C-alpha cells in the first residue's frame, strides 16, 4: 500500500498532494509553452496537456497509440510528435514535464500503464496503421520503457491498446467506480488496463498488428535452466519470483528488471540498480547475512538476477505475529517476553549491518521488510540502493519511515535506520511519523518505555541518533493538548485550529488535505475524503459552522466533476446528508433530487458507494422531513438490495468471485444495516430475515484468532477495523440483536467486541484505526458500556501515539502515516468525530449508527449541531 501513496508524497513534506501546485519547482516541457494552434481546443490537468482539433469530434473509444520515452529522449520526441499531430490534425496529449514522467515511471508507479509520454487518438484502423508507419520512421532510435498494458510495434517506442478516448465510468466486479468502455450491447464495462495486452473480447485485432502480437508471444523462458513457480512481489521495475534451478533442483529467487522503468530519485532505472545489486552481492560473497548470488542473465530486454532462496519470514511479519499489543489482553509477562525477543533480534540485525560495513558496504534501505528471519539466521535482502562506504552517499530509494535525513551519509545512514528500528519493533509504523515532526521521537520513546521494559539508555541512544542536530523545538509537541489529558474543549478547539489552518479555498480540487482518494473524481468534496466530511465533523462536535467553506462545497457539489459518485461516503448523497446536518436542508433535498435523476440503479450494494448508503440516506431524510416520496424511494432501493443479496453462500470466504470485501463500508454489513433500519420504519419481520442472511455472509469471512478475537480474514492478515473489518460488522450485529435474539450472533458480537480494546492500532483514523474503535464502543459495540467507561478512556488517551502539532493545533496522520490528513475517513476530522462521540455534551454518532435504544433516525450529532 505504501507504494500507492509514495507518488503523492513528492509534492511536499506534510500532506498528500499532486504536483500541480509545484510547477515553479518542477517546470513543464518546452512543448507546453507552444502556442495552441488555431482551431484547436486545449485542456491542462495536473498530469497531462490535451490538444484536439475543434472540427474533429473525438470518438468515445477505439485503438489508441502510446509513445514511450526515457527522460533523455523526451524533449526530442515531443517536438516530433507536436509537428506531426498538428500537421495531421490528430488529437493527442502528453505528460507535462520531467517530474511527472519520473513519478509515473517510478518504482512505485502503476506497472500496467507506466511508460507513456504521449497518447494519440486515430479515427480508425486505417489511420492507426498510417500513423504507426510514419511515426515509426520519425521516432527511430527513441528509447523508453515497455508499456505492459499495450502491444509494442516493432522494437521502437510505439505501442497500441484498445480503450476509452472519453472519460466514462461504470462499477466493476468489486463494486468500485472505474473508467469504462461500451460493449456491443451498449453497456458500459470496465476499461481494463492491467499489466498485459488484453483487448476486449468483442474487438478484432487489425491484421497488420498480428505480426507484432506474435513477436510479443515468442519471448518465453523456454530453454532457460529455471522454472518460475510463484510471484513473490511486483513493482513497476519488475517482478520477484520463486523458482527452481532445473539443473540442481535447488530453490532460487529470480529478480527481474525492466529497462527505463522503476526510476529512483536520481533517475536510475531498474536495470541499473539490478546490475549494481549483483556487483554488491559479489563484493559480499561468503557472508551468511546476505543471499548468495548464483547467476545473472537477460531475456528479451529484461534482466534477471538469480540468488539464494532464504526460508523464513520478514522481520516485519515476525514482529507483528509476536507483538503483544495486538492481543485482546496484555500482561507484564507478555511485554517482557516480547522485549527480550525484540532486543535479541535487533542485536542480530545490528551485527549483520556492521558485517556489511566491514566489507565497505552501506546497506542504504534498512527496514523490517528487508530483513528475513530464518530461525537464528538473519539475512538482509534487496541491495539495489546499497553504496560503498567510501563514497559517503545518501540512499536514493528507501522506506519513508527509515530514510535518513539529508545530513546522514554513508554508514551513518544505516545507523539512523537501525535507531528507527529500535522504536519501530515496539511501536510498528511509528517511525513513519518522525519525518513529519522530528521531536515526535522523544514522545514515542516515552510511550514505548511506558509499555515495555526497555532500558532507558537503549532508547535514549536511539533518540539521540535520530534527532542528531535537527534544531527543531520540542515545545509544539510538549505543549500539545493531548486527548485524555487535556479538557475536551481544548482538544476539540486544537483539532479545529489545525483543520482550519490547512484549508485552501483558493484551490478547486480540494479544500482540506486528506487521503489520496480526494484526487479521484469527487474525492475532494465527498464525506469520506473531502470537504463535506470535515465540515460535518466540525459542526457535529461543536467546533462551529464555517459559511465560506460551506459555500465552497456547495458550488462544487452542484457542478460535480465527471465521474463523481452518487453514493454516501464517495459522492453526492453523503454531501446531501452533511448539508442537512449543517442546517442547509434545502440544499440537501435539491441535491438528492438531482441524484434520483441519475442511473443509480447500476450501483453496487455497499454502504460506502452503493445502494445501501443511498437507501439509508433517503430513509433518514424522509424521516427528518416527512417527505413520503423519499421514504418510498428508500423502500424501492431496499427491495433492489434484497433482490441482489442471495444466500449465505453467495459471497466468497476470503476473496475471488463476487464482492471480495466484508464489513460495514463495502461488505454485507452495509445492506444488513439498511434492512434493520427499514425494519424499524415498517415493522416487516422479513427485513430482519434479510439482515440475518447479510450478517451471516460477513461472519462467514471472519476468523477467530487464538486469543478469541473475531476478525475479518484478509489473506495473510486479519482486519478488526470499522470499514472493512469486524468492528463494523459488530455494530450492525448489536442493532440486530436489539430487535431479535440470536445466540450465535450474541457470541459473535462478544468475540468482535474485544477488537476495540486493544492497546495498539497502526493508524489513528476513523475508518481503519483507533478513532473507529472509540466511535464503535460509543455506538454499542460492547452493549451496556458507558461513555465514561475505562475501556473508552484508555483508547482516548492512547491517541497520543499519533498526535502531532500543526498550525498551532492538534493533527493526526492519515492512511499509511506518511502525511497528515484532515479528512473524515482517515484523518483529524474523523478522530474529532470519534472523540465527540465520547466527550461532547451532546454526543455524536456515525451516520445511521445511533446505538440501540436511542432515538432512531436523528443525524449524527446534537439537534443543534452548532451548540458548544
PDB file of C-alpha atoms in Angstrom, residues 221-229 242-252 254 294-295 297 306:
ATOM      1  CA  UNK A 221      11.585 -18.820 -20.666  1.00  0.00           C
ATOM      2  CA  UNK A 222      11.865 -21.949 -22.783  1.00  0.00           C
ATOM      3  CA  UNK A 223      15.453 -23.111 -22.943  1.00  0.00           C
ATOM      4  CA  UNK A 224      16.489 -21.426 -19.707  1.00  0.00           C
ATOM      5  CA  UNK A 225      17.557 -23.618 -16.761  1.00  0.00           C
ATOM      6  CA  UNK A 226      14.948 -22.074 -14.470  1.00  0.00           C
ATOM      7  CA  UNK A 227      11.245 -22.518 -13.868  1.00  0.00           C
ATOM      8  CA  UNK A 228       9.073 -19.913 -12.149  1.00  0.00           C
ATOM      9  CA  UNK A 229       6.706 -21.279  -9.525  1.00  0.00           C
ATOM     10  CA  UNK A 242      10.363 -18.005  -6.518  1.00  0.00           C
ATOM     11  CA  UNK A 243      11.680 -20.647  -8.864  1.00  0.00           C
ATOM     12  CA  UNK A 244      13.757 -23.780  -9.330  1.00  0.00           C
ATOM     13  CA  UNK A 245      17.139 -24.320 -10.962  1.00  0.00           C
ATOM     14  CA  UNK A 246      16.342 -27.351 -13.118  1.00  0.00           C
ATOM     15  CA  UNK A 247      19.992 -28.388 -13.192  1.00  0.00           C
ATOM     16  CA  UNK A 248      20.452 -28.712  -9.440  1.00  0.00           C
ATOM     17  CA  UNK A 249      16.863 -28.775  -8.194  1.00  0.00           C
ATOM     18  CA  UNK A 250      17.557 -26.045  -5.663  1.00  0.00           C
ATOM     19  CA  UNK A 251      15.030 -23.334  -4.955  1.00  0.00           C
ATOM     20  CA  UNK A 252      16.068 -19.864  -6.103  1.00  0.00           C
ATOM     21  CA  UNK A 254      14.732 -14.558  -9.641  1.00  0.00           C
ATOM     22  CA  UNK A 294      24.028 -17.581  -8.365  1.00  0.00           C
ATOM     23  CA  UNK A 295      23.502 -16.083 -11.829  1.00  0.00           C
ATOM     24  CA  UNK A 297      21.093 -13.198 -17.459  1.00  0.00           C
ATOM     25  CA  UNK A 306      19.317 -15.296  -9.553  1.00  0.00           C
TER      26      UNK A 306
END
